[in-house]
Amino acid sequence: MGVAYDWPRTLMARGAGALRAEHLRLRSQEARSGVLHCFLLDCSGSMVAGGKLARAKGVLLALMDEAYRRRDQVALLSFGGGKVELHMPPRRARVWNEAWITPIGGGGGTPLQAAVEQAGELLMRSAHLRRCIWLLTDGRTLEKPARPAAADVVHLIDFEASHMPLRRAERLAADWGAHYVRIG
């Protein structure tokens, strides 16, 4: 593996003088992490109820902000109303704000199977990166898709907030061997 230099920091250290060896700054391992975070945002009718979609969007913004700080790549798929939408193909993360995520609406059914299949295809095209899926859902679907083979790591964030929880997202996380977090 070759050495990677952090040229902005190197040039700042050099100042106006000639470039010398002591000015060279190595890029941190974190800055060249080579990770693709594929976010799957459940925008079904059950997520709209009780403000779960709004909370999921807030979590998504925080995760994307962290990906930006780590210089990772991100992709975003939303699913709901019987369709899957690619809002952002894989690309380097950048600074995010609520203005771009607010128009993503919700309602209708939960095409989880189709969303997971599309995410798997997207991850297959990025085999040179470490590939992570982040599924943000309340698990209110009967579909039980298989874990995408191309995913190196899976995180499932459960937004189910029912007095009588079905725990479908929790079971899916267990089946997938995913890191599970419940936000009730």
Short mmCIF file of N, CA and C in Angstrom, two decimals:
data_model
loop_
_atom_site.label_atom_id
_atom_site.label_comp_id
_atom_site.label_asym_id
_atom_site.label_seq_id
_atom_site.Cartn_x
_atom_site.Cartn_y
_atom_site.Cartn_z
N MET A 1 0.85 -1.18 0.00
CA MET A 1 0.00 0.00 0.00
C MET A 1 0.90 1.24 0.00
N GLY A 2 0.60 2.19 -0.87
CA GLY A 2 1.41 3.39 -1.00
C GLY A 2 1.11 4.40 0.07
N VAL A 3 1.96 5.40 0.13
CA VAL A 3 1.80 6.49 1.08
C VAL A 3 0.91 7.55 0.45
N ALA A 4 -0.02 8.09 1.21
CA ALA A 4 -0.90 9.14 0.72
C ALA A 4 -0.63 10.41 1.52
N TYR A 5 -0.39 11.49 0.79
CA TYR A 5 -0.11 12.76 1.46
C TYR A 5 -1.36 13.61 1.52
N ASP A 6 -1.48 14.35 2.61
CA ASP A 6 -2.57 15.30 2.79
C ASP A 6 -2.04 16.63 2.25
N TRP A 7 -2.34 16.90 0.98
CA TRP A 7 -1.75 18.06 0.32
C TRP A 7 -2.22 19.40 0.90
N PRO A 8 -3.46 19.58 1.27
CA PRO A 8 -3.82 20.86 1.88
C PRO A 8 -3.01 21.15 3.16
N ARG A 9 -2.88 20.17 4.03
CA ARG A 9 -2.09 20.37 5.25
C ARG A 9 -0.61 20.54 4.94
N THR A 10 -0.12 19.81 3.94
CA THR A 10 1.29 19.94 3.54
C THR A 10 1.57 21.35 3.04
N LEU A 11 0.70 21.87 2.18
CA LEU A 11 0.91 23.21 1.63
C LEU A 11 0.76 24.29 2.70
N MET A 12 -0.11 24.07 3.67
CA MET A 12 -0.22 25.02 4.77
C MET A 12 1.05 25.02 5.61
N ALA A 13 1.61 23.84 5.84
CA ALA A 13 2.85 23.74 6.62
C ALA A 13 4.01 24.40 5.87
N ARG A 14 4.01 24.30 4.54
CA ARG A 14 5.08 24.87 3.72
C ARG A 14 5.03 26.39 3.77
N GLY A 15 3.82 26.97 3.76
CA GLY A 15 3.71 28.42 3.71
C GLY A 15 4.18 28.93 2.36
N ALA A 16 4.89 30.07 2.38
CA ALA A 16 5.35 30.69 1.13
C ALA A 16 6.71 30.15 0.70
N GLY A 17 7.37 29.38 1.54
CA GLY A 17 8.71 28.89 1.22
C GLY A 17 8.69 27.68 0.30
N ALA A 18 9.89 27.18 0.04
CA ALA A 18 10.05 25.99 -0.80
C ALA A 18 9.59 24.74 -0.02
N LEU A 19 9.07 23.77 -0.74
CA LEU A 19 8.61 22.53 -0.12
C LEU A 19 9.80 21.71 0.34
N ARG A 20 9.79 21.32 1.62
CA ARG A 20 10.85 20.49 2.18
C ARG A 20 10.21 19.28 2.84
N ALA A 21 11.02 18.29 3.13
CA ALA A 21 10.52 17.02 3.69
C ALA A 21 9.74 17.23 4.98
N GLU A 22 10.17 18.15 5.82
CA GLU A 22 9.47 18.35 7.09
C GLU A 22 8.07 18.95 6.93
N HIS A 23 7.76 19.46 5.75
CA HIS A 23 6.42 20.00 5.49
C HIS A 23 5.41 18.91 5.16
N LEU A 24 5.89 17.76 4.70
CA LEU A 24 4.98 16.70 4.25
C LEU A 24 4.11 16.20 5.40
N ARG A 25 2.83 16.11 5.12
CA ARG A 25 1.85 15.61 6.09
C ARG A 25 1.17 14.40 5.46
N LEU A 26 1.14 13.31 6.21
CA LEU A 26 0.48 12.11 5.73
C LEU A 26 -1.02 12.22 5.94
N ARG A 27 -1.77 11.67 5.02
CA ARG A 27 -3.21 11.62 5.17
C ARG A 27 -3.51 10.56 6.22
N SER A 28 -4.40 10.89 7.14
CA SER A 28 -4.74 9.94 8.19
C SER A 28 -5.49 8.75 7.59
N GLN A 29 -5.40 7.61 8.25
CA GLN A 29 -6.13 6.43 7.79
C GLN A 29 -7.62 6.71 7.72
N GLU A 30 -8.12 7.48 8.67
CA GLU A 30 -9.54 7.80 8.69
C GLU A 30 -9.94 8.59 7.44
N ALA A 31 -9.06 9.48 6.98
CA ALA A 31 -9.39 10.32 5.84
C ALA A 31 -9.44 9.51 4.55
N ARG A 32 -8.81 8.36 4.51
CA ARG A 32 -8.86 7.53 3.31
C ARG A 32 -9.46 6.17 3.65
N SER A 33 -10.59 6.24 4.33
CA SER A 33 -11.20 5.02 4.85
C SER A 33 -11.74 4.10 3.77
N GLY A 34 -12.15 4.63 2.63
CA GLY A 34 -12.66 3.78 1.58
C GLY A 34 -13.93 3.06 1.95
N VAL A 35 -14.88 3.78 2.54
CA VAL A 35 -16.13 3.19 2.98
C VAL A 35 -17.29 3.81 2.19
N LEU A 36 -18.23 2.96 1.78
CA LEU A 36 -19.48 3.42 1.18
C LEU A 36 -20.59 3.09 2.16
N HIS A 37 -21.32 4.12 2.57
CA HIS A 37 -22.48 3.96 3.44
C HIS A 37 -23.72 4.09 2.56
N CYS A 38 -24.47 3.02 2.41
CA CYS A 38 -25.71 3.02 1.63
C CYS A 38 -26.87 3.10 2.61
N PHE A 39 -27.57 4.21 2.59
CA PHE A 39 -28.69 4.43 3.51
C PHE A 39 -30.00 4.05 2.83
N LEU A 40 -30.81 3.25 3.53
CA LEU A 40 -32.13 2.87 3.07
C LEU A 40 -33.14 3.49 4.02
N LEU A 41 -33.87 4.48 3.55
CA LEU A 41 -34.81 5.22 4.38
C LEU A 41 -36.23 4.76 4.09
N ASP A 42 -36.88 4.18 5.08
CA ASP A 42 -38.26 3.72 4.98
C ASP A 42 -39.17 4.94 5.04
N CYS A 43 -39.89 5.19 3.94
CA CYS A 43 -40.79 6.33 3.85
C CYS A 43 -42.24 5.87 3.71
N SER A 44 -42.54 4.70 4.25
CA SER A 44 -43.89 4.14 4.15
C SER A 44 -44.86 4.89 5.07
N GLY A 45 -46.14 4.60 4.90
CA GLY A 45 -47.17 5.26 5.70
C GLY A 45 -46.98 5.07 7.20
N SER A 46 -46.52 3.88 7.61
CA SER A 46 -46.34 3.65 9.05
C SER A 46 -45.21 4.51 9.62
N MET A 47 -44.25 4.89 8.79
CA MET A 47 -43.16 5.76 9.26
C MET A 47 -43.63 7.21 9.40
N VAL A 48 -44.61 7.60 8.58
CA VAL A 48 -45.14 8.96 8.66
C VAL A 48 -45.87 9.15 9.99
N ALA A 49 -46.58 8.11 10.41
CA ALA A 49 -47.36 8.17 11.65
C ALA A 49 -46.45 8.41 12.86
N GLY A 50 -46.87 9.29 13.70
CA GLY A 50 -46.15 9.54 14.95
C GLY A 50 -44.82 10.23 14.78
N GLY A 51 -44.54 10.79 13.62
CA GLY A 51 -43.30 11.54 13.42
C GLY A 51 -42.06 10.67 13.29
N LYS A 52 -42.23 9.38 13.04
CA LYS A 52 -41.07 8.48 12.93
C LYS A 52 -40.19 8.84 11.74
N LEU A 53 -40.82 9.22 10.62
CA LEU A 53 -40.03 9.59 9.44
C LEU A 53 -39.19 10.83 9.72
N ALA A 54 -39.77 11.79 10.42
CA ALA A 54 -39.02 13.01 10.77
C ALA A 54 -37.82 12.67 11.65
N ARG A 55 -38.02 11.78 12.63
CA ARG A 55 -36.89 11.36 13.47
C ARG A 55 -35.85 10.62 12.65
N ALA A 56 -36.30 9.76 11.74
CA ALA A 56 -35.37 9.01 10.89
C ALA A 56 -34.55 9.96 10.02
N LYS A 57 -35.19 11.00 9.51
CA LYS A 57 -34.46 11.99 8.71
C LYS A 57 -33.40 12.70 9.55
N GLY A 58 -33.73 13.00 10.80
CA GLY A 58 -32.74 13.62 11.69
C GLY A 58 -31.56 12.70 11.94
N VAL A 59 -31.82 11.43 12.16
CA VAL A 59 -30.74 10.45 12.35
C VAL A 59 -29.92 10.34 11.07
N LEU A 60 -30.60 10.31 9.93
CA LEU A 60 -29.91 10.23 8.65
C LEU A 60 -28.97 11.42 8.45
N LEU A 61 -29.43 12.61 8.76
CA LEU A 61 -28.57 13.79 8.63
C LEU A 61 -27.34 13.67 9.52
N ALA A 62 -27.51 13.18 10.73
CA ALA A 62 -26.37 13.02 11.64
C ALA A 62 -25.38 11.98 11.11
N LEU A 63 -25.90 10.88 10.55
CA LEU A 63 -25.02 9.85 10.00
C LEU A 63 -24.27 10.35 8.77
N MET A 64 -24.95 11.13 7.94
CA MET A 64 -24.29 11.69 6.76
C MET A 64 -23.25 12.72 7.14
N ASP A 65 -23.52 13.47 8.20
CA ASP A 65 -22.53 14.44 8.68
C ASP A 65 -21.28 13.71 9.17
N GLU A 66 -21.46 12.59 9.85
CA GLU A 66 -20.32 11.80 10.31
C GLU A 66 -19.56 11.23 9.11
N ALA A 67 -20.27 10.77 8.10
CA ALA A 67 -19.60 10.27 6.89
C ALA A 67 -18.80 11.38 6.21
N TYR A 68 -19.32 12.59 6.23
CA TYR A 68 -18.59 13.73 5.67
C TYR A 68 -17.29 13.97 6.43
N ARG A 69 -17.36 13.94 7.75
CA ARG A 69 -16.15 14.17 8.56
C ARG A 69 -15.10 13.08 8.33
N ARG A 70 -15.55 11.87 8.03
CA ARG A 70 -14.63 10.75 7.80
C ARG A 70 -14.20 10.64 6.34
N ARG A 71 -14.74 11.51 5.48
CA ARG A 71 -14.42 11.51 4.05
C ARG A 71 -14.86 10.21 3.36
N ASP A 72 -15.97 9.65 3.83
CA ASP A 72 -16.51 8.44 3.25
C ASP A 72 -17.42 8.77 2.07
N GLN A 73 -17.87 7.73 1.39
CA GLN A 73 -18.86 7.89 0.33
C GLN A 73 -20.22 7.50 0.87
N VAL A 74 -21.27 8.07 0.27
CA VAL A 74 -22.64 7.80 0.71
C VAL A 74 -23.54 7.59 -0.50
N ALA A 75 -24.62 6.88 -0.27
CA ALA A 75 -25.70 6.72 -1.25
C ALA A 75 -27.00 6.69 -0.45
N LEU A 76 -28.09 7.14 -1.08
CA LEU A 76 -29.37 7.18 -0.38
C LEU A 76 -30.48 6.64 -1.28
N LEU A 77 -31.16 5.64 -0.76
CA LEU A 77 -32.38 5.09 -1.38
C LEU A 77 -33.52 5.29 -0.39
N SER A 78 -34.66 5.72 -0.88
CA SER A 78 -35.85 5.75 -0.03
C SER A 78 -36.86 4.77 -0.63
N PHE A 79 -37.71 4.24 0.23
CA PHE A 79 -38.72 3.31 -0.25
C PHE A 79 -40.01 3.52 0.51
N GLY A 80 -41.09 3.50 -0.25
CA GLY A 80 -42.42 3.68 0.30
C GLY A 80 -43.40 3.88 -0.84
N GLY A 81 -44.67 3.65 -0.56
CA GLY A 81 -45.67 3.83 -1.61
C GLY A 81 -45.49 2.88 -2.77
N GLY A 82 -44.89 1.72 -2.51
CA GLY A 82 -44.71 0.73 -3.56
C GLY A 82 -43.55 0.97 -4.49
N LYS A 83 -42.70 1.96 -4.21
CA LYS A 83 -41.57 2.24 -5.10
C LYS A 83 -40.30 2.52 -4.31
N VAL A 84 -39.19 2.38 -5.03
CA VAL A 84 -37.87 2.67 -4.47
C VAL A 84 -37.29 3.81 -5.28
N GLU A 85 -36.74 4.82 -4.61
CA GLU A 85 -36.15 5.96 -5.31
C GLU A 85 -34.69 6.12 -4.91
N LEU A 86 -33.85 6.29 -5.91
CA LEU A 86 -32.44 6.60 -5.67
C LEU A 86 -32.31 8.12 -5.61
N HIS A 87 -32.11 8.65 -4.42
CA HIS A 87 -31.97 10.10 -4.24
C HIS A 87 -30.54 10.55 -4.44
N MET A 88 -29.61 9.63 -4.18
CA MET A 88 -28.21 9.99 -4.28
C MET A 88 -27.40 8.76 -4.64
N PRO A 89 -26.82 8.73 -5.84
CA PRO A 89 -25.95 7.61 -6.19
C PRO A 89 -24.66 7.71 -5.37
N PRO A 90 -23.88 6.65 -5.29
CA PRO A 90 -22.65 6.70 -4.49
C PRO A 90 -21.75 7.86 -4.90
N ARG A 91 -21.35 8.62 -3.91
CA ARG A 91 -20.43 9.75 -4.12
C ARG A 91 -19.85 10.16 -2.77
N ARG A 92 -18.83 10.98 -2.84
CA ARG A 92 -18.20 11.46 -1.61
C ARG A 92 -19.21 12.29 -0.82
N ALA A 93 -19.26 12.04 0.47
CA ALA A 93 -20.17 12.77 1.34
C ALA A 93 -19.80 14.25 1.36
N ARG A 94 -20.78 15.09 1.54
CA ARG A 94 -20.53 16.52 1.66
C ARG A 94 -21.41 17.09 2.77
N VAL A 95 -21.29 18.37 3.00
CA VAL A 95 -22.06 19.00 4.08
C VAL A 95 -23.55 18.92 3.73
N TRP A 96 -24.35 18.51 4.70
CA TRP A 96 -25.78 18.32 4.48
C TRP A 96 -26.57 19.30 5.32
N ASN A 97 -27.78 19.56 4.89
CA ASN A 97 -28.71 20.34 5.71
C ASN A 97 -30.12 19.83 5.43
N GLU A 98 -31.06 20.34 6.16
CA GLU A 98 -32.43 19.86 6.06
C GLU A 98 -33.09 20.19 4.73
N ALA A 99 -32.59 21.18 4.01
CA ALA A 99 -33.25 21.62 2.77
C ALA A 99 -33.33 20.52 1.73
N TRP A 100 -32.34 19.67 1.63
CA TRP A 100 -32.37 18.62 0.60
C TRP A 100 -33.18 17.41 1.03
N ILE A 101 -33.36 17.19 2.33
CA ILE A 101 -34.06 15.99 2.80
C ILE A 101 -35.54 16.24 3.06
N THR A 102 -35.92 17.49 3.30
CA THR A 102 -37.31 17.82 3.61
C THR A 102 -38.28 17.38 2.52
N PRO A 103 -37.96 17.56 1.23
CA PRO A 103 -38.92 17.16 0.18
C PRO A 103 -39.18 15.65 0.08
N ILE A 104 -38.37 14.82 0.71
CA ILE A 104 -38.61 13.38 0.65
C ILE A 104 -39.85 13.08 1.47
N GLY A 105 -40.91 12.69 0.79
CA GLY A 105 -42.19 12.45 1.44
C GLY A 105 -42.39 11.00 1.81
N GLY A 106 -43.55 10.71 2.33
CA GLY A 106 -43.84 9.35 2.75
C GLY A 106 -45.27 8.98 2.51
N GLY A 107 -45.53 7.69 2.66
CA GLY A 107 -46.88 7.19 2.53
C GLY A 107 -46.90 5.89 1.75
N GLY A 108 -47.96 5.13 1.93
CA GLY A 108 -48.14 3.90 1.18
C GLY A 108 -47.43 2.72 1.78
N GLY A 109 -47.30 1.68 0.97
CA GLY A 109 -46.72 0.42 1.41
C GLY A 109 -45.22 0.46 1.59
N THR A 110 -44.67 -0.69 1.98
CA THR A 110 -43.26 -0.81 2.32
C THR A 110 -42.56 -1.82 1.41
N PRO A 111 -42.03 -1.39 0.27
CA PRO A 111 -41.35 -2.33 -0.63
C PRO A 111 -39.91 -2.63 -0.17
N LEU A 112 -39.80 -3.24 0.99
CA LEU A 112 -38.48 -3.51 1.57
C LEU A 112 -37.65 -4.43 0.69
N GLN A 113 -38.26 -5.48 0.16
CA GLN A 113 -37.54 -6.43 -0.69
C GLN A 113 -36.90 -5.71 -1.88
N ALA A 114 -37.67 -4.88 -2.58
CA ALA A 114 -37.15 -4.16 -3.74
C ALA A 114 -36.03 -3.20 -3.34
N ALA A 115 -36.17 -2.54 -2.19
CA ALA A 115 -35.15 -1.60 -1.74
C ALA A 115 -33.85 -2.33 -1.41
N VAL A 116 -33.95 -3.47 -0.75
CA VAL A 116 -32.75 -4.24 -0.38
C VAL A 116 -32.08 -4.79 -1.65
N GLU A 117 -32.87 -5.24 -2.61
CA GLU A 117 -32.29 -5.72 -3.86
C GLU A 117 -31.55 -4.61 -4.60
N GLN A 118 -32.17 -3.43 -4.67
CA GLN A 118 -31.51 -2.31 -5.35
C GLN A 118 -30.24 -1.89 -4.62
N ALA A 119 -30.28 -1.89 -3.30
CA ALA A 119 -29.08 -1.56 -2.53
C ALA A 119 -27.98 -2.58 -2.79
N GLY A 120 -28.34 -3.87 -2.86
CA GLY A 120 -27.36 -4.91 -3.15
C GLY A 120 -26.69 -4.71 -4.49
N GLU A 121 -27.47 -4.33 -5.51
CA GLU A 121 -26.91 -4.06 -6.83
C GLU A 121 -25.97 -2.86 -6.78
N LEU A 122 -26.37 -1.84 -6.06
CA LEU A 122 -25.54 -0.64 -5.92
C LEU A 122 -24.21 -0.98 -5.24
N LEU A 123 -24.26 -1.80 -4.19
CA LEU A 123 -23.05 -2.18 -3.47
C LEU A 123 -22.13 -3.04 -4.33
N MET A 124 -22.71 -3.88 -5.18
CA MET A 124 -21.89 -4.75 -6.04
C MET A 124 -20.97 -3.93 -6.94
N ARG A 125 -21.41 -2.75 -7.34
CA ARG A 125 -20.61 -1.90 -8.23
C ARG A 125 -19.49 -1.17 -7.48
N SER A 126 -19.44 -1.32 -6.18
CA SER A 126 -18.42 -0.63 -5.37
C SER A 126 -17.59 -1.63 -4.59
N ALA A 127 -17.18 -2.70 -5.24
CA ALA A 127 -16.45 -3.78 -4.56
C ALA A 127 -15.09 -3.34 -4.02
N HIS A 128 -14.56 -2.23 -4.52
CA HIS A 128 -13.26 -1.74 -4.06
C HIS A 128 -13.35 -1.02 -2.71
N LEU A 129 -14.56 -0.83 -2.21
CA LEU A 129 -14.77 -0.13 -0.94
C LEU A 129 -15.32 -1.09 0.11
N ARG A 130 -15.19 -0.70 1.36
CA ARG A 130 -15.89 -1.40 2.44
C ARG A 130 -17.33 -0.92 2.38
N ARG A 131 -18.29 -1.83 2.31
CA ARG A 131 -19.67 -1.46 2.02
C ARG A 131 -20.57 -1.71 3.23
N CYS A 132 -21.25 -0.63 3.63
CA CYS A 132 -22.15 -0.68 4.80
C CYS A 132 -23.56 -0.31 4.37
N ILE A 133 -24.52 -1.04 4.89
CA ILE A 133 -25.92 -0.69 4.70
C ILE A 133 -26.45 -0.18 6.03
N TRP A 134 -27.20 0.90 5.96
CA TRP A 134 -27.90 1.46 7.10
C TRP A 134 -29.39 1.44 6.76
N LEU A 135 -30.15 0.56 7.39
CA LEU A 135 -31.59 0.47 7.16
C LEU A 135 -32.29 1.19 8.30
N LEU A 136 -33.02 2.25 7.95
CA LEU A 136 -33.79 3.03 8.92
C LEU A 136 -35.26 2.72 8.67
N THR A 137 -35.89 1.98 9.59
CA THR A 137 -37.24 1.48 9.38
C THR A 137 -37.95 1.23 10.70
N ASP A 138 -39.26 1.06 10.62
CA ASP A 138 -40.02 0.62 11.80
C ASP A 138 -40.38 -0.86 11.67
N GLY A 139 -39.96 -1.49 10.57
CA GLY A 139 -40.18 -2.92 10.40
C GLY A 139 -41.61 -3.32 10.11
N ARG A 140 -42.47 -2.38 9.79
CA ARG A 140 -43.89 -2.68 9.55
C ARG A 140 -44.10 -3.21 8.12
N THR A 141 -43.59 -4.40 7.89
CA THR A 141 -43.75 -5.09 6.62
C THR A 141 -43.70 -6.59 6.88
N LEU A 142 -44.31 -7.33 5.99
CA LEU A 142 -44.25 -8.79 6.10
C LEU A 142 -43.10 -9.36 5.28
N GLU A 143 -42.48 -8.52 4.46
CA GLU A 143 -41.36 -8.98 3.64
C GLU A 143 -40.15 -9.29 4.51
N LYS A 144 -39.44 -10.36 4.15
CA LYS A 144 -38.24 -10.78 4.89
C LYS A 144 -37.12 -11.02 3.89
N PRO A 145 -36.55 -9.93 3.36
CA PRO A 145 -35.50 -10.11 2.35
C PRO A 145 -34.22 -10.68 2.97
N ALA A 146 -33.45 -11.35 2.12
CA ALA A 146 -32.14 -11.84 2.55
C ALA A 146 -31.17 -10.67 2.65
N ARG A 147 -30.19 -10.84 3.51
CA ARG A 147 -29.14 -9.83 3.64
C ARG A 147 -28.39 -9.73 2.32
N PRO A 148 -28.16 -8.52 1.82
CA PRO A 148 -27.40 -8.38 0.57
C PRO A 148 -25.99 -8.96 0.73
N ALA A 149 -25.63 -9.85 -0.18
CA ALA A 149 -24.33 -10.51 -0.10
C ALA A 149 -23.17 -9.52 -0.20
N ALA A 150 -23.39 -8.41 -0.88
CA ALA A 150 -22.32 -7.44 -1.09
C ALA A 150 -22.07 -6.55 0.14
N ALA A 151 -22.93 -6.62 1.14
CA ALA A 151 -22.77 -5.77 2.32
C ALA A 151 -21.75 -6.38 3.27
N ASP A 152 -20.73 -5.59 3.58
CA ASP A 152 -19.73 -6.03 4.55
C ASP A 152 -20.24 -5.86 5.98
N VAL A 153 -20.99 -4.80 6.20
CA VAL A 153 -21.53 -4.48 7.53
C VAL A 153 -22.96 -3.98 7.34
N VAL A 154 -23.85 -4.37 8.24
CA VAL A 154 -25.23 -3.90 8.19
C VAL A 154 -25.61 -3.31 9.55
N HIS A 155 -26.23 -2.14 9.49
CA HIS A 155 -26.76 -1.48 10.68
C HIS A 155 -28.26 -1.33 10.48
N LEU A 156 -29.05 -1.70 11.47
CA LEU A 156 -30.49 -1.54 11.39
C LEU A 156 -30.93 -0.63 12.53
N ILE A 157 -31.53 0.47 12.18
CA ILE A 157 -32.03 1.42 13.17
C ILE A 157 -33.54 1.32 13.15
N ASP A 158 -34.10 0.89 14.27
CA ASP A 158 -35.52 0.56 14.40
C ASP A 158 -36.27 1.74 15.01
N PHE A 159 -37.28 2.22 14.29
CA PHE A 159 -38.08 3.35 14.76
C PHE A 159 -39.47 2.92 15.23
N GLU A 160 -39.66 1.61 15.46
CA GLU A 160 -40.98 1.15 15.93
C GLU A 160 -41.25 1.76 17.30
N ALA A 161 -42.41 2.37 17.42
CA ALA A 161 -42.77 3.04 18.68
C ALA A 161 -44.20 2.70 19.05
N SER A 162 -44.49 1.42 19.15
CA SER A 162 -45.83 0.95 19.43
C SER A 162 -45.92 0.44 20.86
N HIS A 163 -47.12 0.53 21.43
CA HIS A 163 -47.33 -0.03 22.76
C HIS A 163 -47.25 -1.55 22.72
N MET A 164 -47.58 -2.11 21.56
CA MET A 164 -47.50 -3.56 21.35
C MET A 164 -46.55 -3.80 20.17
N PRO A 165 -45.25 -3.70 20.40
CA PRO A 165 -44.29 -3.81 19.28
C PRO A 165 -44.31 -5.19 18.62
N LEU A 166 -44.18 -5.17 17.30
CA LEU A 166 -44.13 -6.41 16.53
C LEU A 166 -42.71 -6.99 16.49
N ARG A 167 -41.72 -6.14 16.70
CA ARG A 167 -40.30 -6.53 16.73
C ARG A 167 -39.81 -7.17 15.43
N ARG A 168 -40.45 -6.81 14.31
CA ARG A 168 -40.02 -7.36 13.02
C ARG A 168 -38.64 -6.86 12.63
N ALA A 169 -38.37 -5.59 12.86
CA ALA A 169 -37.06 -5.04 12.53
C ALA A 169 -35.97 -5.70 13.38
N GLU A 170 -36.29 -5.92 14.64
CA GLU A 170 -35.34 -6.58 15.54
C GLU A 170 -35.02 -8.00 15.06
N ARG A 171 -36.04 -8.72 14.62
CA ARG A 171 -35.83 -10.08 14.10
C ARG A 171 -35.04 -10.05 12.79
N LEU A 172 -35.33 -9.08 11.94
CA LEU A 172 -34.59 -8.95 10.68
C LEU A 172 -33.12 -8.67 10.98
N ALA A 173 -32.85 -7.82 11.95
CA ALA A 173 -31.47 -7.52 12.33
C ALA A 173 -30.76 -8.78 12.81
N ALA A 174 -31.44 -9.58 13.60
CA ALA A 174 -30.86 -10.83 14.09
C ALA A 174 -30.59 -11.78 12.93
N ASP A 175 -31.54 -11.90 12.00
CA ASP A 175 -31.35 -12.77 10.83
C ASP A 175 -30.17 -12.32 9.97
N TRP A 176 -29.97 -11.02 9.86
CA TRP A 176 -28.90 -10.47 9.03
C TRP A 176 -27.56 -10.37 9.76
N GLY A 177 -27.56 -10.58 11.07
CA GLY A 177 -26.33 -10.36 11.84
C GLY A 177 -25.96 -8.88 11.86
N ALA A 178 -26.99 -8.04 11.89
CA ALA A 178 -26.79 -6.59 11.82
C ALA A 178 -26.59 -5.98 13.21
N HIS A 179 -25.92 -4.83 13.23
CA HIS A 179 -25.85 -4.02 14.43
C HIS A 179 -27.24 -3.40 14.59
N TYR A 180 -27.85 -3.56 15.76
CA TYR A 180 -29.22 -3.14 15.96
C TYR A 180 -29.32 -2.04 16.98
N VAL A 181 -30.07 -0.98 16.64
CA VAL A 181 -30.34 0.11 17.57
C VAL A 181 -31.83 0.42 17.47
N ARG A 182 -32.48 0.52 18.62
CA ARG A 182 -33.90 0.88 18.63
C ARG A 182 -34.04 2.31 19.12
N ILE A 183 -34.75 3.11 18.32
CA ILE A 183 -35.05 4.49 18.70
C ILE A 183 -36.56 4.56 18.83
N GLY A 184 -37.07 4.45 20.04
CA GLY A 184 -38.52 4.39 20.25
C GLY A 184 -39.07 5.66 20.54
#
